[in-house]
Short mmCIF file of C-alpha atoms in Angstrom, two decimals:
data_model
loop_
_atom_site.label_atom_id
_atom_site.label_comp_id
_atom_site.label_asym_id
_atom_site.label_seq_id
_atom_site.Cartn_x
_atom_site.Cartn_y
_atom_site.Cartn_z
CA UNK A 1 -1.38 35.41 9.79
CA UNK A 2 2.26 35.17 8.91
CA UNK A 3 3.23 35.52 5.29
CA UNK A 4 4.11 32.40 3.35
CA UNK A 5 7.83 33.10 3.27
CA UNK A 6 7.96 33.30 7.05
CA UNK A 7 7.03 29.65 7.43
CA UNK A 8 8.64 26.40 6.51
CA UNK A 9 7.05 24.16 3.89
CA UNK A 10 5.97 21.81 6.69
CA UNK A 11 4.11 24.60 8.50
CA UNK A 12 2.44 25.72 5.28
CA UNK A 13 1.14 22.24 4.60
CA UNK A 14 -0.11 21.96 8.20
CA UNK A 15 -2.00 25.25 7.83
CA UNK A 16 -3.79 24.32 4.64
CA UNK A 17 -4.64 20.78 5.68
CA UNK A 18 -6.35 21.88 8.85
CA UNK A 19 -3.72 21.17 11.52
CA UNK A 20 -3.67 24.81 12.55
CA UNK A 21 -6.49 27.14 13.43
CA UNK A 22 -4.83 29.98 11.47
CA UNK A 23 -5.44 28.48 8.07
CA UNK A 24 -3.82 30.03 5.02
CA UNK A 25 -5.69 30.80 1.83
CA UNK A 26 -5.63 28.53 -1.20
CA UNK A 27 -3.74 31.19 -3.16
CA UNK A 28 -1.03 31.45 -0.52
CA UNK A 29 -0.72 27.68 -0.35
CA UNK A 30 -0.46 27.16 -4.10
CA UNK A 31 2.15 29.91 -4.40
CA UNK A 32 4.52 27.78 -2.30
CA UNK A 33 4.20 24.47 -4.17
CA UNK A 34 7.28 24.99 -6.32
CA UNK A 35 9.49 26.52 -3.63
CA UNK A 36 8.72 23.71 -1.18
CA UNK A 37 10.06 21.14 -3.65
CA UNK A 38 13.60 22.39 -3.06
CA UNK A 39 15.42 19.53 -1.32
CA UNK A 40 17.48 20.25 1.80
CA UNK A 41 20.42 18.52 0.07
CA UNK A 42 21.64 16.94 3.27
CA UNK A 43 24.45 14.47 2.91
CA UNK A 44 22.87 11.11 2.04
CA UNK A 45 23.03 8.71 4.98
CA UNK A 46 24.95 5.49 4.50
CA UNK A 47 22.21 2.95 3.69
CA UNK A 48 24.10 0.17 5.47
CA UNK A 49 24.33 2.24 8.65
CA UNK A 50 20.70 3.26 8.28
CA UNK A 51 19.56 -0.34 8.09
CA UNK A 52 21.90 -1.19 10.97
CA UNK A 53 20.05 1.31 13.16
CA UNK A 54 16.97 -0.93 13.21
CA UNK A 55 16.49 -3.10 16.26
CA UNK A 56 15.79 -6.82 16.14
CA UNK A 57 12.13 -6.08 16.83
CA UNK A 58 12.03 -3.52 14.00
CA UNK A 59 13.33 -6.17 11.60
CA UNK A 60 10.88 -8.83 12.74
CA UNK A 61 7.96 -6.43 12.35
CA UNK A 62 9.18 -5.40 8.91
CA UNK A 63 9.71 -8.98 7.77
CA UNK A 64 6.23 -9.98 8.88
CA UNK A 65 4.65 -6.99 7.10
CA UNK A 66 6.72 -7.55 3.95
CA UNK A 67 5.79 -11.23 3.69
CA UNK A 68 2.14 -10.48 4.35
CA UNK A 69 2.06 -7.84 1.62
CA UNK A 70 3.95 -10.20 -0.71
CA UNK A 71 1.40 -12.98 -0.32
CA UNK A 72 -1.43 -10.49 -0.63
CA UNK A 73 -0.06 -9.44 -4.03
CA UNK A 74 0.58 -13.06 -5.08
CA UNK A 75 -3.05 -13.92 -4.44
CA UNK A 76 -4.30 -10.87 -6.33
CA UNK A 77 -2.28 -11.55 -9.47
CA UNK A 78 -3.40 -15.16 -9.75
CA UNK A 79 -6.37 -13.90 -11.81
CA UNK A 80 -4.40 -11.34 -13.86
CA UNK A 81 -2.04 -14.07 -15.03
CA UNK A 82 -4.75 -16.59 -15.96
CA UNK A 83 -7.27 -14.39 -17.79
CA UNK A 84 -7.04 -16.46 -20.99
CA UNK A 85 -7.39 -19.81 -19.19
CA UNK A 86 -10.31 -18.60 -17.06
CA UNK A 87 -12.10 -17.23 -20.12
CA UNK A 88 -11.84 -20.65 -21.81
CA UNK A 89 -12.92 -22.51 -18.65
CA UNK A 90 -16.07 -20.45 -18.06
CA UNK A 91 -16.92 -19.74 -21.71
CA UNK A 92 -16.58 -15.98 -21.28
CA UNK A 93 -14.63 -13.20 -22.94
CA UNK A 94 -11.41 -11.82 -21.48
CA UNK A 95 -13.29 -8.63 -20.63
CA UNK A 96 -15.79 -10.67 -18.59
CA UNK A 97 -12.97 -12.29 -16.64
CA UNK A 98 -11.39 -8.91 -15.84
CA UNK A 99 -14.51 -8.19 -13.81
CA UNK A 100 -13.03 -10.64 -11.31
CA UNK A 101 -10.14 -8.19 -10.93
CA UNK A 102 -12.50 -5.21 -10.82
CA UNK A 103 -14.64 -6.73 -8.06
CA UNK A 104 -11.59 -7.36 -5.90
CA UNK A 105 -10.44 -3.76 -6.30
CA UNK A 106 -13.92 -2.37 -5.64
CA UNK A 107 -14.53 -4.31 -2.43
CA UNK A 108 -11.08 -3.85 -0.94
CA UNK A 109 -12.28 -0.49 0.43
CA UNK A 110 -14.87 -2.33 2.55
CA UNK A 111 -12.14 -4.45 4.12
CA UNK A 112 -9.91 -1.44 4.71
CA UNK A 113 -12.61 0.40 6.64
CA UNK A 114 -13.63 -2.59 8.76
CA UNK A 115 -10.15 -3.93 9.50
CA UNK A 116 -8.56 -0.47 9.66
CA UNK A 117 -10.89 0.74 12.41
CA UNK A 118 -10.49 -2.59 14.20
CA UNK A 119 -6.68 -2.29 14.08
CA UNK A 120 -6.70 1.27 15.41
CA UNK A 121 -9.09 0.37 18.21
CA UNK A 122 -8.13 -3.19 19.20
CA UNK A 123 -4.55 -3.42 17.95
CA UNK A 124 -2.74 -4.64 14.85
CA UNK A 125 -2.52 -8.29 15.90
CA UNK A 126 -6.00 -9.83 15.73
CA UNK A 127 -7.21 -8.07 12.56
CA UNK A 128 -4.04 -9.43 10.92
CA UNK A 129 -4.87 -12.97 12.08
CA UNK A 130 -8.45 -12.80 10.80
CA UNK A 131 -7.28 -11.34 7.48
CA UNK A 132 -4.97 -14.25 6.81
CA UNK A 133 -7.56 -16.84 7.82
CA UNK A 134 -9.91 -15.35 5.23
CA UNK A 135 -7.13 -15.45 2.62
CA UNK A 136 -6.84 -19.20 3.12
CA UNK A 137 -10.56 -19.75 2.70
CA UNK A 138 -11.22 -17.58 -0.35
CA UNK A 139 -8.09 -18.32 -2.38
CA UNK A 140 -8.65 -22.06 -2.00
CA UNK A 141 -12.32 -21.58 -2.90
CA UNK A 142 -11.37 -19.82 -6.15
CA UNK A 143 -9.61 -22.97 -7.30
CA UNK A 144 -12.80 -24.99 -6.79
CA UNK A 145 -15.15 -22.67 -8.70
CA UNK A 146 -17.08 -24.40 -11.48
CA UNK A 147 -19.17 -21.50 -12.83
CA UNK A 148 -18.52 -17.88 -13.72
CA UNK A 149 -21.00 -16.72 -11.06
CA UNK A 150 -19.18 -18.69 -8.36
CA UNK A 151 -15.90 -17.20 -9.52
CA UNK A 152 -17.19 -13.62 -9.23
CA UNK A 153 -18.75 -14.28 -5.82
CA UNK A 154 -15.58 -15.78 -4.33
CA UNK A 155 -13.36 -13.03 -5.75
CA UNK A 156 -15.69 -10.38 -4.30
CA UNK A 157 -15.29 -11.93 -0.83
CA UNK A 158 -11.54 -12.17 -1.37
CA UNK A 159 -11.48 -8.43 -2.13
CA UNK A 160 -12.91 -7.64 1.31
CA UNK A 161 -10.23 -9.73 3.01
CA UNK A 162 -7.46 -8.30 0.86
CA UNK A 163 -8.47 -4.72 1.65
CA UNK A 164 -7.71 -5.05 5.34
CA UNK A 165 -4.03 -5.88 5.07
CA UNK A 166 -2.22 -2.87 3.56
CA UNK A 167 -2.79 -0.31 6.32
CA UNK A 168 -1.98 -2.88 8.98
CA UNK A 169 1.23 -3.91 7.21
CA UNK A 170 2.37 -0.29 6.80
CA UNK A 171 1.72 0.54 10.46
CA UNK A 172 3.39 -2.67 11.66
CA UNK A 173 6.52 -2.08 9.59
CA UNK A 174 6.97 1.70 9.88
CA UNK A 175 5.53 3.02 13.14
CA UNK A 176 8.58 2.25 15.28
CA UNK A 177 11.50 2.54 12.83
CA UNK A 178 14.07 5.35 13.30
CA UNK A 179 13.24 8.47 11.20
CA UNK A 180 16.36 8.18 9.05
CA UNK A 181 15.37 4.63 8.01
CA UNK A 182 11.79 5.40 7.01
CA UNK A 183 12.42 6.07 3.33
CA UNK A 184 14.38 2.93 2.55
CA UNK A 185 12.14 0.72 4.71
CA UNK A 186 9.08 2.22 3.00
CA UNK A 187 10.54 1.38 -0.39
CA UNK A 188 11.47 -2.14 0.68
CA UNK A 189 8.03 -2.75 2.18
CA UNK A 190 6.17 -1.58 -0.92
CA UNK A 191 8.20 -3.94 -3.07
CA UNK A 192 6.52 -6.84 -1.35
CA UNK A 193 3.85 -6.11 -3.98
CA UNK A 194 6.34 -6.44 -6.84
CA UNK A 195 7.94 -9.48 -5.23
CA UNK A 196 4.53 -11.12 -4.93
CA UNK A 197 3.91 -10.38 -8.60
CA UNK A 198 7.30 -11.87 -9.45
CA UNK A 199 6.50 -15.05 -7.53
CA UNK A 200 3.10 -15.23 -9.22
CA UNK A 201 4.68 -14.95 -12.68
CA UNK A 202 7.18 -17.73 -11.95
CA UNK A 203 4.66 -20.13 -10.43
CA UNK A 204 2.06 -19.39 -13.10
CA UNK A 205 4.57 -20.73 -15.63
CA UNK A 206 5.24 -23.76 -13.44
CA UNK A 207 1.65 -24.63 -12.50
CA UNK A 208 -0.83 -23.34 -15.11
CA UNK A 209 -1.73 -26.03 -17.66
CA UNK A 210 1.07 -28.32 -16.48
CA UNK A 211 -1.29 -30.78 -14.74
CA UNK A 212 -4.67 -32.28 -15.53
CA UNK A 213 -6.31 -29.60 -13.38
CA UNK A 214 -5.40 -26.72 -15.74
CA UNK A 215 -5.31 -23.32 -14.04
CA UNK A 216 -6.61 -24.50 -10.65
CA UNK A 217 -3.25 -25.60 -9.10
CA UNK A 218 -2.06 -21.99 -9.36
CA UNK A 219 -4.76 -20.92 -6.88
CA UNK A 220 -4.13 -23.91 -4.66
CA UNK A 221 -0.38 -23.42 -4.62
CA UNK A 222 -0.43 -20.47 -2.25
CA UNK A 223 -1.92 -22.80 0.31
CA UNK A 224 -0.54 -26.21 -0.60
CA UNK A 225 2.74 -27.75 -1.64
CA UNK A 226 2.93 -28.48 -5.38
CA UNK A 227 3.22 -32.25 -5.06
CA UNK A 228 -0.04 -32.35 -3.11
CA UNK A 229 -1.89 -30.98 -6.11
CA UNK A 230 -0.56 -33.54 -8.54
CA UNK A 231 -0.83 -36.61 -6.33
CA UNK A 232 -4.06 -36.35 -4.38
CA UNK A 233 -7.72 -35.66 -4.86
CA UNK A 234 -9.46 -32.33 -4.27
CA UNK A 235 -10.30 -33.27 -0.69
CA UNK A 236 -6.70 -34.11 0.11
CA UNK A 237 -5.62 -30.81 -1.37
CA UNK A 238 -7.93 -28.98 0.99
CA UNK A 239 -6.93 -30.96 4.06
CA UNK A 240 -3.17 -31.02 3.51
CA UNK A 241 -2.99 -27.41 2.39
CA UNK A 242 -4.06 -26.22 5.77
CA UNK A 243 -0.85 -27.70 7.17
CA UNK A 244 1.50 -25.97 4.73
CA UNK A 245 0.05 -22.59 3.76
CA UNK A 246 2.20 -19.47 4.20
CA UNK A 247 -0.64 -17.46 5.79
CA UNK A 248 -0.61 -19.91 8.70
CA UNK A 249 3.05 -19.03 9.26
CA UNK A 250 2.16 -15.33 9.08
CA UNK A 251 -0.56 -15.87 11.67
CA UNK A 252 1.82 -17.69 14.02
CA UNK A 253 4.48 -15.01 13.56
CA UNK A 254 2.05 -12.22 14.37
CA UNK A 255 0.77 -13.97 17.48
CA UNK A 256 4.35 -14.22 18.78
CA UNK A 257 5.10 -10.50 18.31
CA UNK A 258 3.77 -7.66 20.50
CA UNK A 259 1.85 -4.58 19.42
CA UNK A 260 3.94 -1.69 18.10
CA UNK A 261 5.26 0.76 20.69
CA UNK A 262 3.44 3.64 18.97
CA UNK A 263 0.11 1.82 19.34
CA UNK A 264 0.81 0.96 22.99
CA UNK A 265 1.51 4.63 23.75
CA UNK A 266 -1.68 5.68 22.04
CA UNK A 267 -3.62 3.16 24.10
CA UNK A 268 -2.03 4.52 27.27
CA UNK A 269 -3.31 7.98 26.37
CA UNK A 270 -6.80 6.66 25.69
CA UNK A 271 -6.81 4.76 28.97
CA UNK A 272 -6.01 8.00 30.78
CA UNK A 273 -8.91 9.74 29.14
CA UNK A 274 -12.56 8.86 29.69
CA UNK A 275 -12.00 5.22 28.85
CA UNK A 276 -10.76 3.61 25.67
CA UNK A 277 -14.09 3.41 23.84
CA UNK A 278 -15.25 6.97 24.52
CA UNK A 279 -11.83 8.42 23.85
CA UNK A 280 -11.50 6.49 20.59
CA UNK A 281 -14.78 7.86 19.25
CA UNK A 282 -13.95 11.38 20.43
CA UNK A 283 -10.62 11.16 18.62
CA UNK A 284 -12.47 10.03 15.51
CA UNK A 285 -14.82 13.00 15.53
CA UNK A 286 -11.98 15.47 15.99
CA UNK A 287 -9.85 13.75 13.33
CA UNK A 288 -12.69 13.82 10.80
CA UNK A 289 -13.37 17.49 11.48
CA UNK A 290 -9.72 18.51 11.16
CA UNK A 291 -8.57 16.07 8.50
CA UNK A 292 -11.44 15.96 6.03
CA UNK A 293 -9.52 17.87 3.37
CA UNK A 294 -6.47 15.66 3.83
CA UNK A 295 -8.61 12.52 3.53
CA UNK A 296 -10.10 13.71 0.24
CA UNK A 297 -6.64 14.53 -1.07
CA UNK A 298 -5.23 11.13 -0.07
CA UNK A 299 -8.06 9.28 -1.84
CA UNK A 300 -7.48 11.30 -5.02
CA UNK A 301 -3.73 10.69 -4.70
CA UNK A 302 -4.10 6.96 -4.27
CA UNK A 303 -6.55 6.81 -7.17
CA UNK A 304 -3.77 8.11 -9.37
CA UNK A 305 -1.22 5.70 -7.95
CA UNK A 306 -3.53 2.72 -8.40
CA UNK A 307 -4.42 3.74 -11.95
CA UNK A 308 -0.65 3.88 -12.57
CA UNK A 309 0.13 0.41 -11.23
CA UNK A 310 -2.93 -1.47 -12.48
CA UNK A 311 -2.95 0.36 -15.81
CA UNK A 312 0.65 -0.62 -16.48
CA UNK A 313 0.53 -4.18 -15.13
CA UNK A 314 -2.83 -5.95 -15.17
CA UNK A 315 -3.31 -6.29 -18.93
CA UNK A 316 0.38 -6.39 -19.84
CA UNK A 317 0.72 -10.22 -19.78
CA UNK A 318 -2.33 -10.43 -22.05
CA UNK A 319 -0.73 -7.90 -24.43
CA UNK A 320 2.47 -9.94 -24.59
CA UNK A 321 0.60 -13.18 -25.32
CA UNK A 322 -2.20 -11.88 -27.52
CA UNK A 323 -0.82 -8.91 -29.44
CA UNK A 324 2.87 -9.84 -29.64
CA UNK A 325 2.25 -13.61 -29.65
CA UNK A 326 5.04 -14.26 -27.15
CA UNK A 327 5.48 -17.83 -25.97
CA UNK A 328 4.79 -18.68 -22.33
CA UNK A 329 8.53 -18.67 -21.63
CA UNK A 330 9.04 -15.23 -23.23
CA UNK A 331 6.12 -13.79 -21.28
CA UNK A 332 7.58 -15.15 -18.06
CA UNK A 333 11.06 -13.77 -18.78
CA UNK A 334 9.68 -10.32 -19.68
CA UNK A 335 7.53 -10.19 -16.55
CA UNK A 336 10.38 -11.30 -14.31
CA UNK A 337 12.65 -8.59 -15.74
CA UNK A 338 9.90 -6.00 -15.27
CA UNK A 339 9.42 -6.96 -11.63
CA UNK A 340 13.15 -6.90 -10.95
CA UNK A 341 13.02 -3.31 -12.19
CA UNK A 342 10.08 -2.64 -9.87
CA UNK A 343 11.87 -4.03 -6.81
CA UNK A 344 15.01 -2.05 -7.63
CA UNK A 345 13.10 1.17 -8.25
CA UNK A 346 11.01 1.01 -5.10
CA UNK A 347 14.01 0.43 -2.85
CA UNK A 348 16.28 3.01 -4.50
CA UNK A 349 13.70 5.78 -4.79
CA UNK A 350 12.37 5.14 -1.29
CA UNK A 351 15.90 5.66 0.03
CA UNK A 352 16.44 8.75 -2.15
CA UNK A 353 13.24 10.33 -0.82
CA UNK A 354 15.06 10.83 2.50
CA UNK A 355 17.44 13.17 0.65
CA UNK A 356 15.28 14.78 -2.03
CA UNK A 357 11.88 14.71 -0.32
CA UNK A 358 8.75 12.67 -0.93
CA UNK A 359 7.05 14.86 -3.54
CA UNK A 360 10.12 15.57 -5.66
CA UNK A 361 10.98 11.87 -5.77
CA UNK A 362 7.48 10.95 -6.98
CA UNK A 363 7.43 13.74 -9.57
CA UNK A 364 10.75 12.62 -11.00
CA UNK A 365 9.45 9.07 -11.44
CA UNK A 366 6.31 10.36 -13.18
CA UNK A 367 8.49 12.16 -15.74
CA UNK A 368 10.67 9.07 -16.25
CA UNK A 369 7.65 6.79 -16.60
CA UNK A 370 5.99 9.09 -19.14
CA UNK A 371 9.18 9.21 -21.21
CA UNK A 372 9.20 5.39 -21.43
CA UNK A 373 5.58 4.90 -22.49
CA UNK A 374 6.32 4.49 -26.19
CA UNK A 375 8.86 1.65 -25.96
CA UNK A 376 6.80 0.02 -23.20
CA UNK A 377 3.73 -0.26 -25.41
CA UNK A 378 5.03 -0.35 -28.97
CA UNK A 379 8.20 -2.43 -29.18
CA UNK A 380 7.43 -5.79 -30.78
CA UNK A 381 10.40 -8.02 -29.94
CA UNK A 382 12.59 -9.06 -27.01
CA UNK A 383 13.79 -5.45 -26.54
CA UNK A 384 10.51 -4.71 -24.84
CA UNK A 385 11.90 -6.43 -21.72
CA UNK A 386 14.36 -3.54 -21.22
CA UNK A 387 11.53 -1.01 -21.58
CA UNK A 388 9.47 -3.02 -19.09
CA UNK A 389 12.36 -3.00 -16.57
CA UNK A 390 12.73 0.78 -16.59
CA UNK A 391 9.00 1.51 -16.82
CA UNK A 392 8.34 -0.58 -13.73
CA UNK A 393 11.41 0.99 -12.08
CA UNK A 394 9.59 4.33 -12.48
CA UNK A 395 6.12 3.07 -11.50
CA UNK A 396 7.22 1.18 -8.41
CA UNK A 397 9.90 3.79 -7.67
CA UNK A 398 7.10 6.29 -7.12
CA UNK A 399 5.18 3.65 -5.16
CA UNK A 400 8.18 3.09 -2.89
CA UNK A 401 7.57 6.50 -1.34
CA UNK A 402 3.86 5.86 -0.77
CA UNK A 403 3.78 3.92 2.56
CA UNK A 404 5.82 6.47 4.50
CA UNK A 405 4.23 9.45 2.72
CA UNK A 406 0.77 8.22 3.75
CA UNK A 407 1.93 7.49 7.30
CA UNK A 408 3.36 10.98 7.69
CA UNK A 409 0.19 12.63 6.37
CA UNK A 410 -2.19 10.58 8.55
CA UNK A 411 -3.44 11.39 12.08
CA UNK A 412 -1.58 9.32 14.66
CA UNK A 413 -4.63 7.76 16.31
CA UNK A 414 -6.17 6.52 13.05
CA UNK A 415 -3.09 5.71 11.04
CA UNK A 416 -4.09 2.18 9.98
CA UNK A 417 -7.58 3.30 9.00
CA UNK A 418 -6.47 6.37 7.03
CA UNK A 419 -3.56 4.67 5.25
CA UNK A 420 -5.55 1.55 4.39
CA UNK A 421 -8.81 3.28 3.48
CA UNK A 422 -7.24 5.99 1.31
CA UNK A 423 -5.26 3.30 -0.50
CA UNK A 424 -8.27 1.05 -1.01
CA UNK A 425 -10.70 3.83 -1.94
CA UNK A 426 -8.11 4.76 -4.54
CA UNK A 427 -8.31 1.14 -5.66
CA UNK A 428 -12.09 1.46 -5.84
CA UNK A 429 -11.83 4.49 -8.13
CA UNK A 430 -9.26 2.71 -10.31
CA UNK A 431 -10.91 -0.70 -10.12
CA UNK A 432 -12.03 -0.75 -13.74
CA UNK A 433 -8.52 -0.11 -15.14
CA UNK A 434 -8.05 -3.50 -16.75
CA UNK A 435 -11.68 -3.67 -17.92
CA UNK A 436 -11.41 -0.22 -19.52
CA UNK A 437 -8.20 -1.16 -21.28
CA UNK A 438 -9.55 -4.53 -22.44
CA UNK A 439 -12.81 -3.01 -23.71
CA UNK A 440 -11.12 -0.19 -25.63
CA UNK A 441 -8.45 -2.57 -26.90
CA UNK A 442 -11.12 -4.67 -28.62
CA UNK A 443 -11.87 -1.67 -30.86
CA UNK A 444 -8.42 -2.09 -32.45
CA UNK A 445 -8.44 -5.63 -33.87
CA UNK A 446 -5.50 -7.38 -35.48
CA UNK A 447 -5.54 -10.38 -37.84
CA UNK A 448 -6.38 -13.54 -35.84
CA UNK A 449 -3.86 -16.26 -35.14
CA UNK A 450 -3.61 -19.39 -37.23
CA UNK A 451 -5.84 -21.15 -34.72
CA UNK A 452 -8.49 -18.42 -35.02
CA UNK A 453 -7.83 -16.57 -31.74
CA UNK A 454 -8.79 -12.90 -31.95
CA UNK A 455 -5.94 -10.40 -31.43
CA UNK A 456 -6.06 -6.74 -30.38
CA UNK A 457 -3.72 -3.73 -30.16
CA UNK A 458 -3.58 -3.55 -26.38
CA UNK A 459 -0.21 -1.72 -26.38
CA UNK A 460 -1.68 1.43 -27.91
CA UNK A 461 -4.45 1.55 -25.30
CA UNK A 462 -2.02 0.99 -22.41
CA UNK A 463 0.21 3.82 -23.72
CA UNK A 464 -2.63 6.34 -24.02
CA UNK A 465 -4.05 5.32 -20.65
CA UNK A 466 -0.69 5.67 -18.87
CA UNK A 467 0.02 9.08 -20.45
CA UNK A 468 -3.20 10.39 -18.90
CA UNK A 469 -2.41 8.80 -15.53
CA UNK A 470 1.14 10.19 -15.32
CA UNK A 471 -0.15 13.69 -16.12
CA UNK A 472 -2.88 13.50 -13.48
CA UNK A 473 -0.54 12.17 -10.80
CA UNK A 474 2.15 14.75 -11.57
CA UNK A 475 -0.28 17.64 -11.09
CA UNK A 476 -1.78 16.19 -7.91
CA UNK A 477 1.57 15.54 -6.23
CA UNK A 478 2.85 18.96 -7.28
CA UNK A 479 0.00 20.77 -5.50
CA UNK A 480 -0.09 18.35 -2.56
CA UNK A 481 1.40 18.56 0.96
CA UNK A 482 4.39 16.83 2.51
CA UNK A 483 5.27 16.22 6.17
CA UNK A 484 8.62 14.49 5.85
CA UNK A 485 10.45 13.70 9.13
CA UNK A 486 7.28 13.98 11.19
CA UNK A 487 7.53 12.05 14.46
CA UNK A 488 5.14 9.10 14.46
CA UNK A 489 4.09 9.84 18.04
CA UNK A 490 3.68 13.55 17.35
CA UNK A 491 0.36 15.18 18.20
CA UNK A 492 -2.00 16.37 15.47
CA UNK A 493 -3.89 18.97 17.45
CA UNK A 494 -6.30 16.15 18.31
CA UNK A 495 -4.78 15.60 21.75
CA UNK A 496 -5.60 19.13 22.91
CA UNK A 497 -9.25 18.59 22.06
CA UNK A 498 -9.57 15.07 23.47
CA UNK A 499 -7.28 14.99 26.54
CA UNK A 500 -7.97 18.12 28.61
CA UNK A 501 -7.35 16.52 32.00
CA UNK A 502 -4.05 16.95 33.86
CA UNK A 503 -2.37 13.90 35.33
CA UNK A 504 0.89 13.06 36.96
CA UNK A 505 3.42 11.59 34.51
CA UNK A 506 5.38 9.94 37.30
CA UNK A 507 2.48 7.58 37.95
CA UNK A 508 2.24 6.60 34.31
CA UNK A 509 -0.43 9.10 33.34
CA UNK A 510 -0.55 11.97 30.93
CA UNK A 511 0.86 15.34 31.95
CA UNK A 512 -0.24 18.65 30.44
CA UNK A 513 1.78 21.80 30.98
CA UNK A 514 2.22 25.12 29.26
CA UNK A 515 5.71 26.00 28.12
CA UNK A 516 7.25 29.48 28.29
CA UNK A 517 6.27 30.11 24.66
CA UNK A 518 2.67 29.15 25.31
CA UNK A 519 3.02 25.77 23.62
CA UNK A 520 1.46 22.64 24.99
CA UNK A 521 3.74 19.78 26.08
CA UNK A 522 2.49 16.27 26.75
CA UNK A 523 4.29 13.20 28.02
CA UNK A 524 3.48 9.57 28.49
CA UNK A 525 5.77 7.73 30.90
CA UNK A 526 5.99 4.14 31.98
CA UNK A 527 3.82 2.94 34.84
CA UNK A 528 6.69 0.87 36.18
CA UNK A 529 8.82 2.17 39.02
CA UNK A 530 12.13 1.37 37.30
CA UNK A 531 13.44 4.02 34.96
CA UNK A 532 13.04 3.16 31.28
CA UNK A 533 15.28 3.90 28.30
CA UNK A 534 14.68 7.13 26.51
CA UNK A 535 12.69 5.55 23.68
CA UNK A 536 10.00 4.45 26.12
CA UNK A 537 9.14 8.04 26.99
CA UNK A 538 7.16 9.81 24.33
CA UNK A 539 6.56 13.53 24.13
CA UNK A 540 3.68 15.15 22.30
CA UNK A 541 4.64 18.72 21.58
CA UNK A 542 2.93 21.47 19.68
CA UNK A 543 5.46 24.24 19.23
CA UNK A 544 4.27 27.68 18.18
CA UNK A 545 5.85 28.91 14.97
CA UNK A 546 5.80 32.48 13.65
CA UNK A 547 2.27 33.50 12.82
CA UNK A 548 0.74 30.80 14.96
CA UNK A 549 1.58 27.83 12.74
CA UNK A 550 2.23 24.58 14.50
CA UNK A 551 4.73 21.80 14.01
#
């Protein structure tokens, strides 16, 4: 085996994560974690030119994925922003209501597995359509719940639907974009989450307790125009909403767009094997055998990321209202400022990760976020809005790197499944974030309000919780791998095990040939007789590096 200093950081990470038969030892791997953080310090690309390199199809795919992720987040935060109102409606404590959030987070992993495998086998289109149909059903149903048990049941079903979207959105937006645009597009995509939260904050102020229906119009709004809610009966809301809901537009948009080129190429390879079904399952077995360590790492990584986002966001509106006694307007303004920081951070840091690397960018945001914990949790007046802006800049700045980092670390044939499932299993692990914070917060009571409402020191609990999370995430990212600039159609060593048959590339089939250096070259060419542009020909190459490492 070659010594560590004879290999690039990319090769080292491939060795340890099982992409190479000549695996390095844990000691050798860990000894390189600091040195591999050194950025290449290439001249930063002009972001305008980078965005200009995207084709019209790239932009349409990105826009669809961004809007889908935005509405996904909007629907999720409808509960976080109405905890107090729901507790009063159902006669439960705020802690009881946070179980509605916990159930969604727990069951999202079920949706990610089901819809992720479906998207990798049958394509991104139809799982997306079914996802959005389920959104319409379950979000509307939440607004019609009359008991606490109904509320929990509907939110559990919503969690399954919500879990299927993230991996599909990431693959749709990022699979075909030029390499130099991945970082900034990743950051922009992830901020669909913050943008959805921002929309939820604004419309919560406009719709919650502003009509005779209390909190319910907020849940109906995502699927009905506001005037419908105030002018018609429940039945009319349900009927008319189906004509105006954003998910219907997302469904129509997805039906009009094709599958990604990367998925089409993968399907061509499977077709040239022993049939799509058999080849798909063979790929899965090989991927599980070679990627099991990576899968475990990604779940642990996403657990930290989800603890970071939910720990800093879910109970924060309750802290502002309950502990600081902010008015509804002040809560809205603070939350809007925080989410503007999140959107800015995700986009800027995602772009910077193309220059400084994925891991170093995330580590820097962990340090910044930890430094801002005190003002974020302990300021007691309007100045807390500035702390919220920069804290969410750090939190969502780190998150801006996540979509492309996960895509680059995932096996090509199961990208939607691995990205979505690792993200949602991380959500499962972190699902009790708000419940933990609310429960511990109740151990630090404050004098009640004039109207007798109990108050608690939630800021202290959020600060302690986030300090632990930032420490955990910093250590995990520091010791973790990175495969920046990996080609999305690049082989993972899986092809050699699954596609042993030689075919003629000129007829549209796979070709296998040994290069002079003993490496294996694979090509997929068009089945049409007319020559195609260069981007329609994909090469799968496994080049031999010193010591047998592969790239």
